[in-house]
Coordinates of C-alpha atoms in Angstrom, one line a residue:
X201 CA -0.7 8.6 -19.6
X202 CA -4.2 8.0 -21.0
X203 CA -6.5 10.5 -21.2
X204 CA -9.6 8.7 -20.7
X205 CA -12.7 9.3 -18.5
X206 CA -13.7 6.6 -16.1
X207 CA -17.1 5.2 -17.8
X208 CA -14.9 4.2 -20.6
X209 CA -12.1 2.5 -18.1
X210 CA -15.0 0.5 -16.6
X211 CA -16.7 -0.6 -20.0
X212 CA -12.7 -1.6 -21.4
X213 CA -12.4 -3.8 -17.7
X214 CA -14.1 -6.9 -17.0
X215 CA -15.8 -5.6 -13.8
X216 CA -19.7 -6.1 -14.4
X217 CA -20.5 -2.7 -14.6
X218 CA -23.0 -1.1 -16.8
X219 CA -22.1 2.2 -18.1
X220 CA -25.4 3.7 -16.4
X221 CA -23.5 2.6 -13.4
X222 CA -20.4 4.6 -13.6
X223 CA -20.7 8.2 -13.9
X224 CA -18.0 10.2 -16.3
X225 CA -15.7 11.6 -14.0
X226 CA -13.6 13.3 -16.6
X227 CA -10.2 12.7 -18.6
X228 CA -7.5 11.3 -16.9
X229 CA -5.1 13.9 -16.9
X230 CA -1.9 14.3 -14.2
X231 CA -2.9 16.8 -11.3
X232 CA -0.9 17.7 -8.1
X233 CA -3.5 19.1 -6.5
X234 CA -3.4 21.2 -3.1
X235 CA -1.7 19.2 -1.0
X236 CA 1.7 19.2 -2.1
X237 CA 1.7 22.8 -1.7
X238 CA 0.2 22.8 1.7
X239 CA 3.4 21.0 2.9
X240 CA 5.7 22.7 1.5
X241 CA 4.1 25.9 3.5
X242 CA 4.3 24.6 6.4
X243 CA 8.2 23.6 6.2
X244 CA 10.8 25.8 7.8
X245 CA 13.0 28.4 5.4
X246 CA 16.2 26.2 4.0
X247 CA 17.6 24.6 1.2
X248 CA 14.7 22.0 0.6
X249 CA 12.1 24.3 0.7
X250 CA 13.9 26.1 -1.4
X251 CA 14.6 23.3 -4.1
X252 CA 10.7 22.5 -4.0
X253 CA 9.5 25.9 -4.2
X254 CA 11.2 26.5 -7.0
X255 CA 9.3 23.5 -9.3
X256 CA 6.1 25.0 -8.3
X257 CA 5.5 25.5 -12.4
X258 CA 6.8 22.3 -13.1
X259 CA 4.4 19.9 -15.3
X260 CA 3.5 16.3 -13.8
X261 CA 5.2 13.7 -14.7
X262 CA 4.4 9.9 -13.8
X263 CA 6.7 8.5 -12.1
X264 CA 8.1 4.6 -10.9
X265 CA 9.1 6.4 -7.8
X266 CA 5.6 7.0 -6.8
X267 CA 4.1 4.1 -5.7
X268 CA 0.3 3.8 -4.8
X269 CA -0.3 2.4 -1.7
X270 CA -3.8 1.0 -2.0
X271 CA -4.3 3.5 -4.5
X272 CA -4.5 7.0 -2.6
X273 CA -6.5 5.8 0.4
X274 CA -6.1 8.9 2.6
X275 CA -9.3 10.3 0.8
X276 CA -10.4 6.9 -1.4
X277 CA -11.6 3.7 -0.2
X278 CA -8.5 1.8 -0.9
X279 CA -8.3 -1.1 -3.4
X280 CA -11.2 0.7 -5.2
X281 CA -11.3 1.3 -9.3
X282 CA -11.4 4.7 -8.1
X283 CA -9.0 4.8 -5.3
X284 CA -6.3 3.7 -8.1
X285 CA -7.6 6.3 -10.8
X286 CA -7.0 8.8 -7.8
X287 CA -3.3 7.7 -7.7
X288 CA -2.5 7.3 -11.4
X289 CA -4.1 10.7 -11.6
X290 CA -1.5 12.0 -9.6
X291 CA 1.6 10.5 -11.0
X292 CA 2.0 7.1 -9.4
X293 CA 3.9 4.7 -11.6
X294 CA 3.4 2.0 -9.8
X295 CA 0.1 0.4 -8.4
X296 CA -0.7 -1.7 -6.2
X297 CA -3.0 -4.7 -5.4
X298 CA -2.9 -6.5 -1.8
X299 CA -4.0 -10.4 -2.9
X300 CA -6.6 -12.7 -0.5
X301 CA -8.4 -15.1 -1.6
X302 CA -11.9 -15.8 -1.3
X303 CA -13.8 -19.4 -0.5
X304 CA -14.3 -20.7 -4.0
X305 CA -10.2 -19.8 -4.3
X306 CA -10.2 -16.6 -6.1
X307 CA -8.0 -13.6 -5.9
X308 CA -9.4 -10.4 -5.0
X309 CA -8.0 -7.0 -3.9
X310 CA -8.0 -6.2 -0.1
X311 CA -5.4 -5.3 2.4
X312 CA -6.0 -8.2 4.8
X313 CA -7.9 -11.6 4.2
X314 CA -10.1 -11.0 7.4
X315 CA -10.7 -6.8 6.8
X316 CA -14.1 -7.2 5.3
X317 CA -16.0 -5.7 8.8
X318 CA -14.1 -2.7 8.4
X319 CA -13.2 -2.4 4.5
X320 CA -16.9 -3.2 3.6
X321 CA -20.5 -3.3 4.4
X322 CA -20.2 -6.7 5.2
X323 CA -21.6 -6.8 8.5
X324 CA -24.7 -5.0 7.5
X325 CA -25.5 -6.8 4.2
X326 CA -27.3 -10.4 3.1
X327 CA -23.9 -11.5 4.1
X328 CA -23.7 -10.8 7.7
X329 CA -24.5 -14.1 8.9
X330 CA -21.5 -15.7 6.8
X331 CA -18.6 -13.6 8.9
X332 CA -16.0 -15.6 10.9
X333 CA -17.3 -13.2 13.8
X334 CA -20.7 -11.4 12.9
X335 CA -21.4 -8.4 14.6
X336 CA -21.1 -8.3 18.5
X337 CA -23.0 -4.5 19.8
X338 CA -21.0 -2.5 22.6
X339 CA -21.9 -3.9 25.8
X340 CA -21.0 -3.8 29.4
X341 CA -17.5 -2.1 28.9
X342 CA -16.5 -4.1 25.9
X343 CA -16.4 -3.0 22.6
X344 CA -18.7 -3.4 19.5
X345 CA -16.7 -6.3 16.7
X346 CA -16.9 -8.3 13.9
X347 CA -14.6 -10.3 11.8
X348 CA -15.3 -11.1 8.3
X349 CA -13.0 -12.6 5.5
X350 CA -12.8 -12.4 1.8
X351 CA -12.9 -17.0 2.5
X352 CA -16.0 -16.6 4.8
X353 CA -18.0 -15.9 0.7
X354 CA -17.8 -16.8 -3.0
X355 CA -16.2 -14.3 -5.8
X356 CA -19.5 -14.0 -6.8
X357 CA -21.0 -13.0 -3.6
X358 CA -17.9 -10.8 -2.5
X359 CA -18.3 -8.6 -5.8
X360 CA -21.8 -7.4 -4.3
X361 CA -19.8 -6.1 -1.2
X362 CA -20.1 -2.2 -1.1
X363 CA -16.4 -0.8 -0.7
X364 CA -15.8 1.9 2.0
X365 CA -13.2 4.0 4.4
X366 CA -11.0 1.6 6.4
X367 CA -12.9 2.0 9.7
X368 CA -15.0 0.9 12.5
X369 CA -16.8 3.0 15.4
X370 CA -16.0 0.1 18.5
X371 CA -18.9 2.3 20.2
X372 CA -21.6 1.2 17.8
X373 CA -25.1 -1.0 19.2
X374 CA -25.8 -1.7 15.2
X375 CA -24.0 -2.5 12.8
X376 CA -25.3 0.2 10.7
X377 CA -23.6 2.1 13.5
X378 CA -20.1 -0.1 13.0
X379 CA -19.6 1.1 9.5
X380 CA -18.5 4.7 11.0
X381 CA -15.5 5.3 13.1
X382 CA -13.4 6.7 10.5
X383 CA -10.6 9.2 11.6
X384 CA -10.9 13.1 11.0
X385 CA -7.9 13.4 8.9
X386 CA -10.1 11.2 6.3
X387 CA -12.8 11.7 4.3
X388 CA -16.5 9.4 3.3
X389 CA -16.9 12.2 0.4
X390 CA -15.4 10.1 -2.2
X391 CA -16.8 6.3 -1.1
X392 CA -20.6 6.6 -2.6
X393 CA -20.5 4.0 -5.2
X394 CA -16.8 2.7 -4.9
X395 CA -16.1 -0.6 -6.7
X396 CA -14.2 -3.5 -5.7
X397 CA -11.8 -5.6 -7.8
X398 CA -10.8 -8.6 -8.1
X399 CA -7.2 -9.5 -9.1
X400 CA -7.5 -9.8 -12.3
X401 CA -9.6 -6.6 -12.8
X402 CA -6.5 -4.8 -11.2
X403 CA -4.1 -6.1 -13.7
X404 CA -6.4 -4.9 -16.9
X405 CA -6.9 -1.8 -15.2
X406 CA -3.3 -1.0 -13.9
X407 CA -2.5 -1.9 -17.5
X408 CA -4.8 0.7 -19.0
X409 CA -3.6 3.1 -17.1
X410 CA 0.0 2.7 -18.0
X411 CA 1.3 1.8 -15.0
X412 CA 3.0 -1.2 -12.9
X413 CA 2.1 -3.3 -11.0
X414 CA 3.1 -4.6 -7.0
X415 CA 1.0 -7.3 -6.5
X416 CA 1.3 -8.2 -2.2
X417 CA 0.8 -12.2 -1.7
X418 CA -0.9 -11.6 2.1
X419 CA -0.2 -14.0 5.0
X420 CA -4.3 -16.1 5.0
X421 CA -6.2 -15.8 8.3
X422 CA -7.5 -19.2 7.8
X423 CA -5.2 -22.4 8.2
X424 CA -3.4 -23.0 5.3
X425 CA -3.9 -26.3 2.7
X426 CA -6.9 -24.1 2.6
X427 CA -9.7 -26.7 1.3
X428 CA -6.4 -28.1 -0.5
X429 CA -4.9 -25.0 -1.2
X430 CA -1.6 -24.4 -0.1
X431 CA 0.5 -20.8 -0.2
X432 CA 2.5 -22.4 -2.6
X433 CA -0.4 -23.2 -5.4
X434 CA -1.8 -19.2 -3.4
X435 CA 1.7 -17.7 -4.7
X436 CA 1.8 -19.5 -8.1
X437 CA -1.7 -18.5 -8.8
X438 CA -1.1 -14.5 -8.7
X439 CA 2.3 -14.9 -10.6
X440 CA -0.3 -16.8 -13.6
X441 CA -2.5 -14.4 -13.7
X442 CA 0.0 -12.0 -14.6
X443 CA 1.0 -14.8 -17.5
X444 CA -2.6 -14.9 -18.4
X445 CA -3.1 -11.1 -19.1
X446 CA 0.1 -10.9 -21.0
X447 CA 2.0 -8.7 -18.6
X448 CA 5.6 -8.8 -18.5
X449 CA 7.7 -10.2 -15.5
X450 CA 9.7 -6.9 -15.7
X451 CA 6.6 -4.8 -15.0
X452 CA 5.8 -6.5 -12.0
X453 CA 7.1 -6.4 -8.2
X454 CA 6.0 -9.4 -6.6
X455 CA 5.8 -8.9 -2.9
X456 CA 5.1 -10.4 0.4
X457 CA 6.3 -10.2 4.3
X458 CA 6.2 -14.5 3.9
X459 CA 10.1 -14.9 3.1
X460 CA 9.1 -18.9 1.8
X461 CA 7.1 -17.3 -0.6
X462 CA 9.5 -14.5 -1.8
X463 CA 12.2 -17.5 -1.9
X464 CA 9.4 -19.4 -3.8
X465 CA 9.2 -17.0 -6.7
X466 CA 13.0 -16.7 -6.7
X467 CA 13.1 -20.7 -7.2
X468 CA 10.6 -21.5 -9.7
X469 CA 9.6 -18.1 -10.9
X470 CA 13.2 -16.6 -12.0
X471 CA 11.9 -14.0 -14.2
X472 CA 9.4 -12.7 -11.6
X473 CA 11.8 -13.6 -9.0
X474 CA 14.2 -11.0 -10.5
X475 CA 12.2 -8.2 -9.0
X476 CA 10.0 -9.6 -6.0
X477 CA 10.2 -7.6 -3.1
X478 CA 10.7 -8.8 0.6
X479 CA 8.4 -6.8 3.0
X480 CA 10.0 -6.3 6.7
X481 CA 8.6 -5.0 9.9
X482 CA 10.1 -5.3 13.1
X483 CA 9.3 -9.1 14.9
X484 CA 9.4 -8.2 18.4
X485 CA 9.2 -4.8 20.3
X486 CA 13.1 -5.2 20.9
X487 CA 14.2 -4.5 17.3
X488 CA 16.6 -1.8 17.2
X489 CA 17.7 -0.1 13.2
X490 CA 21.2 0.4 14.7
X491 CA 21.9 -3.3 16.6
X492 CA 22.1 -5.8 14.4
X493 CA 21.9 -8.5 16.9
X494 CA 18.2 -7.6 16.7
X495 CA 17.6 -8.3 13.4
X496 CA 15.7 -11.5 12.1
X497 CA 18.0 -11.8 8.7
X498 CA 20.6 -9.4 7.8
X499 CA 20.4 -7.4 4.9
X500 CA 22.9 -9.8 3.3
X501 CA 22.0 -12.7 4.3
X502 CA 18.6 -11.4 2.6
X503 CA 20.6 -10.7 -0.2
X504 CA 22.6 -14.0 -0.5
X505 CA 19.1 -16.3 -0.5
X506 CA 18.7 -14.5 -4.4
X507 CA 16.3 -11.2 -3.6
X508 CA 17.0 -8.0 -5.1
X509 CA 14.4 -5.7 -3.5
X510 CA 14.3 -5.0 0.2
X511 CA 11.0 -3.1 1.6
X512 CA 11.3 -2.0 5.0
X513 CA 8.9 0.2 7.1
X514 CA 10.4 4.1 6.7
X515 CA 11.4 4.2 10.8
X516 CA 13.7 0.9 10.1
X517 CA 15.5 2.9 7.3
X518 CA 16.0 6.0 9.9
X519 CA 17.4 7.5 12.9
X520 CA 18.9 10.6 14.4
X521 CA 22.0 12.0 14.9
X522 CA 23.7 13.5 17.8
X523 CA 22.4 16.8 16.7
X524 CA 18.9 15.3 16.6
X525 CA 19.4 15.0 12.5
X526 CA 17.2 12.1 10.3
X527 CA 19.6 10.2 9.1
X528 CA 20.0 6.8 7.4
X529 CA 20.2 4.2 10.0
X530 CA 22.9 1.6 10.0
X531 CA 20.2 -1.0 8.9
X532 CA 19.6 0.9 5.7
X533 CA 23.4 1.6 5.3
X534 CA 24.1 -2.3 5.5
X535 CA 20.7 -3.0 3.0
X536 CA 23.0 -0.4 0.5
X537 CA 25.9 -2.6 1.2
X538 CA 24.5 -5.6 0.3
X539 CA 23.5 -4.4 -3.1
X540 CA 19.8 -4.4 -2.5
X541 CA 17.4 -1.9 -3.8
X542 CA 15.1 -0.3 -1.3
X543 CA 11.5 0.4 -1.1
X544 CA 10.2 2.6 1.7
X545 CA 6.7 2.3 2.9
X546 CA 4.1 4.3 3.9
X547 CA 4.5 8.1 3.7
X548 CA 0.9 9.8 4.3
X549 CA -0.8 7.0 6.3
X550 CA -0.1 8.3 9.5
X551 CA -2.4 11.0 8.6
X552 CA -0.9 14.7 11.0
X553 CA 2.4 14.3 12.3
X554 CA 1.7 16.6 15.4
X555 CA 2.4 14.7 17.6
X556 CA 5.6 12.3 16.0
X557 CA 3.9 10.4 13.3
X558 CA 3.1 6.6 15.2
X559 CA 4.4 3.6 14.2
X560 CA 6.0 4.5 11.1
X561 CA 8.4 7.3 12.2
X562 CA 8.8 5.9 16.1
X563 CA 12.8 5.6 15.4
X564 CA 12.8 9.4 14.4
X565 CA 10.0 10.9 16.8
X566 CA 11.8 14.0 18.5
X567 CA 12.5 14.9 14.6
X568 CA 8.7 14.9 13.6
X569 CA 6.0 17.6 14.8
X570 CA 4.5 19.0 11.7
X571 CA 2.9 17.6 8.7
X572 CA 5.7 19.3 6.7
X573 CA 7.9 16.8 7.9
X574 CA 6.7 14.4 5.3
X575 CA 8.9 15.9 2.8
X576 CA 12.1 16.5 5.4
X577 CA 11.6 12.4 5.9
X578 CA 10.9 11.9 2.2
X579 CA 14.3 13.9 1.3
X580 CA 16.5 11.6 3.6
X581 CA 14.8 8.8 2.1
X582 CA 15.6 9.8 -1.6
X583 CA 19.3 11.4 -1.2
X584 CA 20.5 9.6 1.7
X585 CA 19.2 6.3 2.0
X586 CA 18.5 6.3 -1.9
X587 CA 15.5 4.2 -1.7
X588 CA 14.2 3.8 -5.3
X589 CA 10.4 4.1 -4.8
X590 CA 8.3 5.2 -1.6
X591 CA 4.4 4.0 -1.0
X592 CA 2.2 6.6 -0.2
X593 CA -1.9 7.0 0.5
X594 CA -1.8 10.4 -1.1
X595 CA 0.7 9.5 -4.3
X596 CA 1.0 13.5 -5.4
X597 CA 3.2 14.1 -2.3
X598 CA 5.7 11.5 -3.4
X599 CA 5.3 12.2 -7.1
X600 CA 6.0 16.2 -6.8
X601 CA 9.5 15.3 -4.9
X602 CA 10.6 13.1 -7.4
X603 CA 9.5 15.0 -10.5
X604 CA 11.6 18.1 -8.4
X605 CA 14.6 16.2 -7.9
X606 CA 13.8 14.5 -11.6
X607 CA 13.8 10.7 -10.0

């Protein structure tokens, strides 16, 4: 890892950033931090705690394993220059950048074409009156909304966008208002003066920092030729500008939940293809991880169409036992079959686990009460399913596991 401080990053990257803009935050040098610790006091006495106890001294280590999930968003405003310093800072090997596109046909960095309202200050900007959907106050029961997307405004104009918490308050009479909402177990300490990126800007900075990259190819809000752009010249675009900035196929994990475009980069993209990552989440509320009659492909039928990497959401990979064990669920067994490596996603974004952890652990939710059970899931996932990276919004939890267990 680099040790450089983040006013020289930003003068190395082409972001349009003066140095007077971006304060010195310090070297870039691998940190833990608290919160790996805080889980581990929290778990009950046994052999795991024991194992991770005992690499309390250990020195961090980046690691492939830990992969960035929007950077380290639980405290960062994700896809931010500084939301992926935060997660190479704390051992994440691999980086990631969610792709849209904006209207002049650019690729930028944000989790959803049509997020702007809520990733942004969009809908309180110059650029309000160019949303999909601009603001709408509460009013007479209903709530407050918006809907603005990275094709609603140029590159140009979409680069003047102030980055900030995923959020929304659906209570707010202003839009000033709307920018709040953001849950208690996150933070706005660490948003002042954020910076976007686009694509590109990702790459060079992933690059500097020594780490990979897992570009996501997301599904467009808007109908699709968009102004003659199809997904197919969409998905050939991000796979160039990987070509353009020298970066080899082997560094990169291609990924997407649009099977035609994973099967796209298989077909005319071989080298890329190699290592692009199918995304699954359940289609229908009548998906079960242990009938496979409820599956939309099978893991080798997934498998047989050329794709090496399978990314699942953690619950799919999961379920109990009759003694109310996690255990690898017969989905993840038959993905192991099949030969195809697995990619869990997202540890940490539930944010506490109180009260059984939401959507992503809703196959194992009798097994989950305590924020400790991060690393109990986390453990399953590593020895027993043997996934062979895990996403994460804080990257330090994954990254001190798989330095203990040397993965």
């Amino acid at each position: 890892m680099k040790h450089l401080a983040l006013a020289g990053l930003l003068a190395a990257l082409p972001l349009g950033i003066s140095l007077a803009q971006a304060a010195d935050h310090g070297p870039i040098a691998l940190t833990y931090g608290n919160r790996p610790f805080f889980l581990i006091d929290k778990m009950e006495d046994g052999p795991l705690k024991e194992k991770l106890t005992a690499c309390i001294g250990q020195t961090p280590k980046t690691t492939t394993f830990s992969i960035g999930h929007r950077g380290a968003p639980l405290q960062f405003p994700e896809h931010t220059v500084e939301s992926n310093l935060a997660a190479a800072r704390q051992g994440a090997g691999i980086l990631e950048c969610d792709v849209a596109f904006t209207a002049d046909k650019e690729l930028v960095c944000r989790h959803a074409q049509n997020d702007l309202h809520t990733t942004t200050n969009m809908v309180a900007s110059d650029l309000a009156a160019k949303c999909t959907t601009p603001f709408s106050p509460a009013a007479d029961g209903k709530p407050a909304s918006a809907e603005c997307r990275t094709s609603d405004i140029t590159l140009a104009e979409f680069m003047t966008l102030q980055p900030k918490m995923d959020a929304a308050d659906k209570t707010a009479t202003t839009a000033e208002a709307y920018l709040g909402g953001v849950p208690a177990f996150r933070t706005t300490s660490y948003a002042d003066g954020a910076h976007l990126m686009t694509h590109a800007q990702s790459i060079a900075l992933f690059k500097e920092l020594g780490a990979k990259f897992t570009p996501e190819l997301k599904d467009p809000a808007v109908t699709m030729p968009f102004d003659g752009f199809t997904m197919d010249d969409y998905a050939q675009k991000m796979i160039d500008e990987y070509k353009a900035a020298g970066i080899p196929a082997s560094d990169v994990f291609a990924q997407s939940f649009n099977l035609d475009v994973v099967r796209y980069w298989v077909e005319n993209e071989p080298e890329f293809g190699k290592q692009a990552v199918f995304l699954v989440e359940p289609q229908d509320d009548n998906w079960d991880e242990q009938d496979p009659s409820t599956w939309a492909n099978s893991p080798a039928e997934i498998a047989g169409m050329g794709i090496n990497y399978l990314a699942p959401a953690i619950f799919m990979m999961l379920t109990l036992d009759e003694n109310g064990d996690i255990v690898p669920s017969k989905y993840a067994e038959e993905a192991k079959a099949a030969g195809l490596k697995l990619i869990a996603w997202s540890l940490e974004r539930s944010g506490p686990l109180a009260t059984g952890g939401g959507w992503y652990y809703q196959s194992i939710t009798p097994a989950i009460d305590t924020d400790a059970d991060y690393y109990n899931v986390l453990n399953v996932l590593a020895q027993d399913v043997g996934v062979v990276g895990v996403f994460s919004d804080w990257p330090a939890t994954v990254t001190y596991y798989a330095n203990c267990y040397g993965l």
